[in-house]
mmCIF file with all atom_site columns, C-alpha atoms in Angstrom:
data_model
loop_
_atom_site.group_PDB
_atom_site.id
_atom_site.type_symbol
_atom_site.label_atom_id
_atom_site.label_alt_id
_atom_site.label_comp_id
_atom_site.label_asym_id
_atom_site.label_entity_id
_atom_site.label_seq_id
_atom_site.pdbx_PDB_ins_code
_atom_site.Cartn_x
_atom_site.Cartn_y
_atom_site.Cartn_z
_atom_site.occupancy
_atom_site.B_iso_or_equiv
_atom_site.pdbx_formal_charge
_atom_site.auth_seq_id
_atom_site.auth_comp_id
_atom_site.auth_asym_id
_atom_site.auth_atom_id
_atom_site.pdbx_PDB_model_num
ATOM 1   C CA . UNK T 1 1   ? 7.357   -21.790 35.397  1.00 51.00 ? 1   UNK T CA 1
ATOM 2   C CA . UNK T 1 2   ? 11.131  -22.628 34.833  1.00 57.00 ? 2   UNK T CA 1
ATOM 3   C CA . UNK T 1 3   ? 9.979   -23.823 31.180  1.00 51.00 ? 3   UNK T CA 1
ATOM 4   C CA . UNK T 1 4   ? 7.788   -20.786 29.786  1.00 50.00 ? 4   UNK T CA 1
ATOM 5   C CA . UNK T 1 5   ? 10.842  -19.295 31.332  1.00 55.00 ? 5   UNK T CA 1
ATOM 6   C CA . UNK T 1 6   ? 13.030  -20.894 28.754  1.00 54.00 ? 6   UNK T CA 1
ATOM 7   C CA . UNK T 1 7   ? 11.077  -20.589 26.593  1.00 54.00 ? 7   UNK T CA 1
ATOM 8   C CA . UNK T 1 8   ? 10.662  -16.949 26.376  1.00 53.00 ? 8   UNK T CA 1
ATOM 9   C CA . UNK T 1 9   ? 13.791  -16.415 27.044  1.00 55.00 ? 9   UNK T CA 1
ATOM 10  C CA . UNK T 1 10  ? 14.627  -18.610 23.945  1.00 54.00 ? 10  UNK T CA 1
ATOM 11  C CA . UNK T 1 11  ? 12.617  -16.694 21.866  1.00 50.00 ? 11  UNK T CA 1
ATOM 12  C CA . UNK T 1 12  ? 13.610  -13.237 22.982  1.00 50.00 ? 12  UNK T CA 1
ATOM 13  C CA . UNK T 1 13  ? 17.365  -14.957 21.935  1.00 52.00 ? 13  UNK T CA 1
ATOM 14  C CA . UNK T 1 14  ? 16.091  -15.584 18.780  1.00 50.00 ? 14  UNK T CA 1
ATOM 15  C CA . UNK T 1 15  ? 14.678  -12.311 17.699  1.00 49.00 ? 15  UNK T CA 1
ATOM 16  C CA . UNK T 1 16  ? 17.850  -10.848 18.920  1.00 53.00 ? 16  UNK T CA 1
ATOM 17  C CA . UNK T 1 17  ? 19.994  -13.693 16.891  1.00 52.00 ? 17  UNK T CA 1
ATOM 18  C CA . UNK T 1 18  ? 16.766  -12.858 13.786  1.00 50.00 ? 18  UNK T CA 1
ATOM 19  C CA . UNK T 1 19  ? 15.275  -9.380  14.179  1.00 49.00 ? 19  UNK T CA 1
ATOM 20  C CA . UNK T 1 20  ? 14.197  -9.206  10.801  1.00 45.00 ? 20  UNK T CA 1
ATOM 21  C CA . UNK T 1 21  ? 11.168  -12.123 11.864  1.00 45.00 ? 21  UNK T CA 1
ATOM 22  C CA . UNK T 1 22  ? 9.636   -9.866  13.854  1.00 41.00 ? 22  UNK T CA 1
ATOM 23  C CA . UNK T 1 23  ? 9.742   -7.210  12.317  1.00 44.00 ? 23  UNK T CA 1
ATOM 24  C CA . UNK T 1 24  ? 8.862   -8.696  9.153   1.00 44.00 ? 24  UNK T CA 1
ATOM 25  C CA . UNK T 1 25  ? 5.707   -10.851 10.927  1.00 43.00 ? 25  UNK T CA 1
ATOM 26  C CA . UNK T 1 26  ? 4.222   -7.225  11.995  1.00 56.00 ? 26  UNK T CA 1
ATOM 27  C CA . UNK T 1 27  ? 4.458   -5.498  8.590   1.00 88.00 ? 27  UNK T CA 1
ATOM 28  C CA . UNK T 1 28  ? 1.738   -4.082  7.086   1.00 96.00 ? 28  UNK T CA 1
ATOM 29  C CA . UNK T 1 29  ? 1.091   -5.041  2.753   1.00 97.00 ? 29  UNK T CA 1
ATOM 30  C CA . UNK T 1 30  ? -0.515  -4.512  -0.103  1.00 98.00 ? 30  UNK T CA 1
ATOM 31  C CA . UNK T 1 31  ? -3.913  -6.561  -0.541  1.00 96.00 ? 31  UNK T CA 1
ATOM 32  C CA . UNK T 1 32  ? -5.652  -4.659  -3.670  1.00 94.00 ? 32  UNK T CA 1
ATOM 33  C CA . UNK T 1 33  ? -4.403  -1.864  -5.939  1.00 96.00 ? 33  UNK T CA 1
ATOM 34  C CA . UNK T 1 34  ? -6.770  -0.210  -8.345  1.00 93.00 ? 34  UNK T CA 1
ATOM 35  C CA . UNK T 1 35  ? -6.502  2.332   -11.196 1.00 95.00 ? 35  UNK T CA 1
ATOM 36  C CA . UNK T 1 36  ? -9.382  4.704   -10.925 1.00 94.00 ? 36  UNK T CA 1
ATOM 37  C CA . UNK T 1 37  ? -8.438  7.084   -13.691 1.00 95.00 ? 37  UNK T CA 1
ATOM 38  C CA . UNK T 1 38  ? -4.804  8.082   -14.783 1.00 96.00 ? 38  UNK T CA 1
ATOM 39  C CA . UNK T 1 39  ? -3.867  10.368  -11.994 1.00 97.00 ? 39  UNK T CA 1
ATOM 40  C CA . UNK T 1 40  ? -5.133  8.089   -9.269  1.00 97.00 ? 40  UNK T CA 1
ATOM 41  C CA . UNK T 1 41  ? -4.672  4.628   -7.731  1.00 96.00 ? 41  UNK T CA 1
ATOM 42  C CA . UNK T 1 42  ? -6.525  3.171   -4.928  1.00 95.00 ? 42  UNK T CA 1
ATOM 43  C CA . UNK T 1 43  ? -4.627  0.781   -2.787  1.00 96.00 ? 43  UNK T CA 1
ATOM 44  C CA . UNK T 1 44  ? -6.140  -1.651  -0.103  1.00 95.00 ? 44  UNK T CA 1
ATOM 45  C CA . UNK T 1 45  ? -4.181  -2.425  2.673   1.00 97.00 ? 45  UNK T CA 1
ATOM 46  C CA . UNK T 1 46  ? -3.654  -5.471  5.231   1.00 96.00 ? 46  UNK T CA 1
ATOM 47  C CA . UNK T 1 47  ? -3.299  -3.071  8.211   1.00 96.00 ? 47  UNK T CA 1
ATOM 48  C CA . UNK T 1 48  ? -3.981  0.993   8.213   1.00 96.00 ? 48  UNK T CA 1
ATOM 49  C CA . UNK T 1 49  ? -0.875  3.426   7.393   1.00 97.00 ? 49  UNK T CA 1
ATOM 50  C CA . UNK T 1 50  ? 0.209   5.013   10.268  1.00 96.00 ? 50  UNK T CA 1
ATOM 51  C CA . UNK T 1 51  ? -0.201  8.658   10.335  1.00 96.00 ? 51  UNK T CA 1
ATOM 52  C CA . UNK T 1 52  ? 3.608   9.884   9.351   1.00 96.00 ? 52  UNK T CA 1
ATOM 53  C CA . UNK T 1 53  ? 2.669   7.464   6.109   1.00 96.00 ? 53  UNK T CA 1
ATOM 54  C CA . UNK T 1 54  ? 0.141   10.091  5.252   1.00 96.00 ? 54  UNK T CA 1
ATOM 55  C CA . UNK T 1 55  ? 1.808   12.878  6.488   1.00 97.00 ? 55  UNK T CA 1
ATOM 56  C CA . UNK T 1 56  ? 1.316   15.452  3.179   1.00 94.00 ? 56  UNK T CA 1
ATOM 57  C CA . UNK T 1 57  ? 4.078   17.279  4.681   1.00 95.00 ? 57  UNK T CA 1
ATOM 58  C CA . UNK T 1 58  ? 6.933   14.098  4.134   1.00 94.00 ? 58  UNK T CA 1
ATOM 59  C CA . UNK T 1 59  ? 6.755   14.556  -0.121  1.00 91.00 ? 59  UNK T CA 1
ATOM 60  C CA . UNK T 1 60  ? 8.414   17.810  0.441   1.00 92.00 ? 60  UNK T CA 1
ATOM 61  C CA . UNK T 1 61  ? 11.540  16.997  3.097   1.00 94.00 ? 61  UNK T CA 1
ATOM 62  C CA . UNK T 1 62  ? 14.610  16.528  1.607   1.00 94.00 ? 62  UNK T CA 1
ATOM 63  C CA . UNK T 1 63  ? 15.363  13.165  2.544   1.00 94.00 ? 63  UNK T CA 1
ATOM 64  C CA . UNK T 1 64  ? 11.928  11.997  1.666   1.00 94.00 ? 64  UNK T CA 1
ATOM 65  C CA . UNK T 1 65  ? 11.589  8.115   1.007   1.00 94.00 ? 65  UNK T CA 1
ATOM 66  C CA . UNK T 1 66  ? 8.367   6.849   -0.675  1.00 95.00 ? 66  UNK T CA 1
ATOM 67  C CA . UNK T 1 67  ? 6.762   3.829   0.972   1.00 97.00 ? 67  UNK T CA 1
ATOM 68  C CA . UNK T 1 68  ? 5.011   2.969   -2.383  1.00 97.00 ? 68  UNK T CA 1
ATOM 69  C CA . UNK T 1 69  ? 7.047   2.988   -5.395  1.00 97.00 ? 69  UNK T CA 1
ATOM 70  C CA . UNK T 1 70  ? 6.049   2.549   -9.016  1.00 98.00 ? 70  UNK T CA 1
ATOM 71  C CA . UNK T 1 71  ? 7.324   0.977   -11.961 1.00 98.00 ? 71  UNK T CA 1
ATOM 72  C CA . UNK T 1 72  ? 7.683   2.619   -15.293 1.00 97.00 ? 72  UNK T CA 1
ATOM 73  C CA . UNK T 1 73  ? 8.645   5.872   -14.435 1.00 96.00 ? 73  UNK T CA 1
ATOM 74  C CA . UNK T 1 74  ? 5.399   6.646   -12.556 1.00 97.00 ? 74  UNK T CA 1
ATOM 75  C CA . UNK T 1 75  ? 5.639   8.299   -9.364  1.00 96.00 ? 75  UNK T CA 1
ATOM 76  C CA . UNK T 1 76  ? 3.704   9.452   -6.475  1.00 94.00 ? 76  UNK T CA 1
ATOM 77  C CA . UNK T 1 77  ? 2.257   12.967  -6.379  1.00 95.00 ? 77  UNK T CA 1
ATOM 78  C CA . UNK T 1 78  ? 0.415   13.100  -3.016  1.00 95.00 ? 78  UNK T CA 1
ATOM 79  C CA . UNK T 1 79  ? 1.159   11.009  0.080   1.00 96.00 ? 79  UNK T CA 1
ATOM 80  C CA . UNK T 1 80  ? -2.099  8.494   0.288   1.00 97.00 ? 80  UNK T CA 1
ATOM 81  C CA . UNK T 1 81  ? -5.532  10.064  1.709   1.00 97.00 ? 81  UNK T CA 1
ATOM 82  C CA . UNK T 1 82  ? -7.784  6.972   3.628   1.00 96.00 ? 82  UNK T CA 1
ATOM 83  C CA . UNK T 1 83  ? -10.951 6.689   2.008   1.00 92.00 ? 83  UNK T CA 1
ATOM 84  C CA . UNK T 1 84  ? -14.464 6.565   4.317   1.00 88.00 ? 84  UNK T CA 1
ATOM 85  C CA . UNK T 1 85  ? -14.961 2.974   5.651   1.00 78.00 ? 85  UNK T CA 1
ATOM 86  C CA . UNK T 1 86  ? -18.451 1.621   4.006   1.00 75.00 ? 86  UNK T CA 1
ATOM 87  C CA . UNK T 1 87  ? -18.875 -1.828  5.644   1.00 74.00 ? 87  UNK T CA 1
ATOM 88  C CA . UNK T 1 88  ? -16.826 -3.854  3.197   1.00 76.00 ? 88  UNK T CA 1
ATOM 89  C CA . UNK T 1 89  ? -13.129 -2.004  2.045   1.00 75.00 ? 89  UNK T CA 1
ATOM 90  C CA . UNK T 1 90  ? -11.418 -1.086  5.127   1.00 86.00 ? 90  UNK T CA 1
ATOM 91  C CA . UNK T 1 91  ? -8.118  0.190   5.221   1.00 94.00 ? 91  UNK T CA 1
ATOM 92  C CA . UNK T 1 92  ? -8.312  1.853   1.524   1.00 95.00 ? 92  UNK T CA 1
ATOM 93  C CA . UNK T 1 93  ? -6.369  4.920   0.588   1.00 97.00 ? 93  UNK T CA 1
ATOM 94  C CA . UNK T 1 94  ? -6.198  7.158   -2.434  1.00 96.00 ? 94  UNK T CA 1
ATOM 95  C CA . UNK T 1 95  ? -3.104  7.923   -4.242  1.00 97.00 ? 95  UNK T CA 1
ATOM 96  C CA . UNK T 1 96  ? -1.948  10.435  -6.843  1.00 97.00 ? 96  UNK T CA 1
ATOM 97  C CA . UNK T 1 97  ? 0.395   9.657   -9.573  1.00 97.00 ? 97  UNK T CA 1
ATOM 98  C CA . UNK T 1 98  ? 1.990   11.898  -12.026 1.00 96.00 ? 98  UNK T CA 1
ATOM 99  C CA . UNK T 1 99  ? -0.147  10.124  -15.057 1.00 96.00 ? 99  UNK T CA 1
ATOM 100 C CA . UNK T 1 100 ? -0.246  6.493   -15.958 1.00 98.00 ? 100 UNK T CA 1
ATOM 101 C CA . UNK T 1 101 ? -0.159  5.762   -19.716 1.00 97.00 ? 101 UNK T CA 1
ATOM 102 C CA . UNK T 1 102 ? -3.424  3.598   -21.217 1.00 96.00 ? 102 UNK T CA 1
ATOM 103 C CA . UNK T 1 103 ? -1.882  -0.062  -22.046 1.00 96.00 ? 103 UNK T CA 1
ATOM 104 C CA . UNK T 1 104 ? 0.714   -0.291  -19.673 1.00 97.00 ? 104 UNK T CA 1
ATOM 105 C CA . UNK T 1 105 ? 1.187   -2.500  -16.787 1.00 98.00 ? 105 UNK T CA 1
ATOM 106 C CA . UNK T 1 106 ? 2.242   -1.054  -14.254 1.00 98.00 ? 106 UNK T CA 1
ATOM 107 C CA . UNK T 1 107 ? 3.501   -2.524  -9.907  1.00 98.00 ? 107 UNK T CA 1
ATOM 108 C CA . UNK T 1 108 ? 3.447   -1.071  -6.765  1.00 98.00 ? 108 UNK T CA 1
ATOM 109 C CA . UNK T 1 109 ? 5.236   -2.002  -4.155  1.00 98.00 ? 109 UNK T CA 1
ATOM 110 C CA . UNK T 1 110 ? 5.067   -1.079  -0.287  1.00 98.00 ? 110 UNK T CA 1
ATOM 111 C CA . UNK T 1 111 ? 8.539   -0.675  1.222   1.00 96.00 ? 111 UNK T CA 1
ATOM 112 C CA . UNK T 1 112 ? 9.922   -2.919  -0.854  1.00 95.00 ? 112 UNK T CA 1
ATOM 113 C CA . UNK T 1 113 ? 7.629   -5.612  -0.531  1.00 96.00 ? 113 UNK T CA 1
ATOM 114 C CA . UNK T 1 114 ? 6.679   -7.589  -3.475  1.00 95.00 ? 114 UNK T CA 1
ATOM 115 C CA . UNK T 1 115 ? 4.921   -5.502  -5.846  1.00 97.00 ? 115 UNK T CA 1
ATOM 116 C CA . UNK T 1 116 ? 1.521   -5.492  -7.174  1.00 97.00 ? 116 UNK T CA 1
ATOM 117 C CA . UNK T 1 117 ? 0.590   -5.746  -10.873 1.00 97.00 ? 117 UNK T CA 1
ATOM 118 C CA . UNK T 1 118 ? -1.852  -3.159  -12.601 1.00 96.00 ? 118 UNK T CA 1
ATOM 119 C CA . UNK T 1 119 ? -3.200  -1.787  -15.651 1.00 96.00 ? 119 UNK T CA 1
ATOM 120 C CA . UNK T 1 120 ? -4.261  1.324   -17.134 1.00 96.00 ? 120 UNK T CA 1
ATOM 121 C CA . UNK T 1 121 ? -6.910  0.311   -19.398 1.00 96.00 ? 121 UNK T CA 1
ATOM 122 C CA . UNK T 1 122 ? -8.662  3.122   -21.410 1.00 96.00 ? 122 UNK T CA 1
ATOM 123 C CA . UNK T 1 123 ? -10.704 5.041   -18.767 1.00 94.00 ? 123 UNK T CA 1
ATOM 124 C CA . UNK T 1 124 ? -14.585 3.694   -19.418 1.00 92.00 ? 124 UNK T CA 1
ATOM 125 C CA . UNK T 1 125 ? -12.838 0.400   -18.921 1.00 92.00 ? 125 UNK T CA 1
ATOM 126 C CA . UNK T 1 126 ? -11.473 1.879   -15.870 1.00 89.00 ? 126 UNK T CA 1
ATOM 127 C CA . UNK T 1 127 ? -14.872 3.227   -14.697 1.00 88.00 ? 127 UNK T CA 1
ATOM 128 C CA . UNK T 1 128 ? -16.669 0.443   -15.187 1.00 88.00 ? 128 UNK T CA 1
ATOM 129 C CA . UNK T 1 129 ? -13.849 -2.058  -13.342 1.00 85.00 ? 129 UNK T CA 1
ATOM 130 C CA . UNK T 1 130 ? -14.598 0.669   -10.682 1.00 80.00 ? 130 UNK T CA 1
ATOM 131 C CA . UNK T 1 131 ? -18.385 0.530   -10.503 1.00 82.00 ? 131 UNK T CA 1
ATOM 132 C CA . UNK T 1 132 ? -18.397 -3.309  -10.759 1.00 82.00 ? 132 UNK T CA 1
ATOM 133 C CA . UNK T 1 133 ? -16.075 -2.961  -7.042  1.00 76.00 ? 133 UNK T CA 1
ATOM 134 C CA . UNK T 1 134 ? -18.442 -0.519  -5.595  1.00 73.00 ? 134 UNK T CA 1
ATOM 135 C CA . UNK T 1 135 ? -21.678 -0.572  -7.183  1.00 68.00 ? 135 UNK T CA 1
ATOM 136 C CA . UNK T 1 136 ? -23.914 1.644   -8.777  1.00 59.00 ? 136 UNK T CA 1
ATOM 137 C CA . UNK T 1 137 ? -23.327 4.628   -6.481  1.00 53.00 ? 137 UNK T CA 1
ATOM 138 C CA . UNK T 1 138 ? -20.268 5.532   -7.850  1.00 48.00 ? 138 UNK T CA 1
#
């Protein structure tokens, strides 16, 4: 007893002394990000967004902060939507942008995480990177 005692108590000293390692162990990331066309990017996540992530409402406050940010000048245009779960992608959301450019690479990043590398190839190249994901349905 006296040692889990220690022990906890050593590692409740530690997060106090570190608070960052917590926090940091808990956060949620980036696994996938996919173009789907030039006004929209599909992001799969480690963990779901929490509902004030989503909240449409947050693009318009003042002192809004985007969780995602973009490189080259492209920027978010609606606060991510989660997509239906169909037995394989969970935790995917939809994003709009305010138009990607065909050729560029692009990142994302998730409160300043490291960011995520994408393209916007020309759209049937697009599609078709799509449909290979999700099959012919789409």
């Amino acid at each position: 007893m006296k040692i889990t005692n220690m022990i906890g108590a050593g590692f409740l000293f530690l997060l106090l002394l570190f608070p960052s390692v917590g926090v940091h162990a808990a956060e949620n990331s980036i696994r996938y990000v996919f173009p789907i066309d030039y006004l929209t990017i599909e992001v799969v996540m480690e963990k779901p967004l929490t509902e004030e992530e989503m909240d449409p409402h947050r693009l318009n406050r003042h002192d809004f902060v985007p969780d995602f940010v973009f490189s080259n000048q492209l920027h978010l245009t609606m606060m991510p939507v989660k997509e239906p779960y169909d037995g394989m992608h969970e935790n995917t959301y939809r994003m709009a942008v305010d138009g990607m450019i065909e050729g560029t690479m692009y990142t994302v990043s998730y409160k300043g995480q490291k960011a995520k590398t994408f393209k916007a190839y020309p759209l049937p190249i697009m599609k078709e990177k799509y449909r290979n994901r999700y099959g012919s349905y789409f």
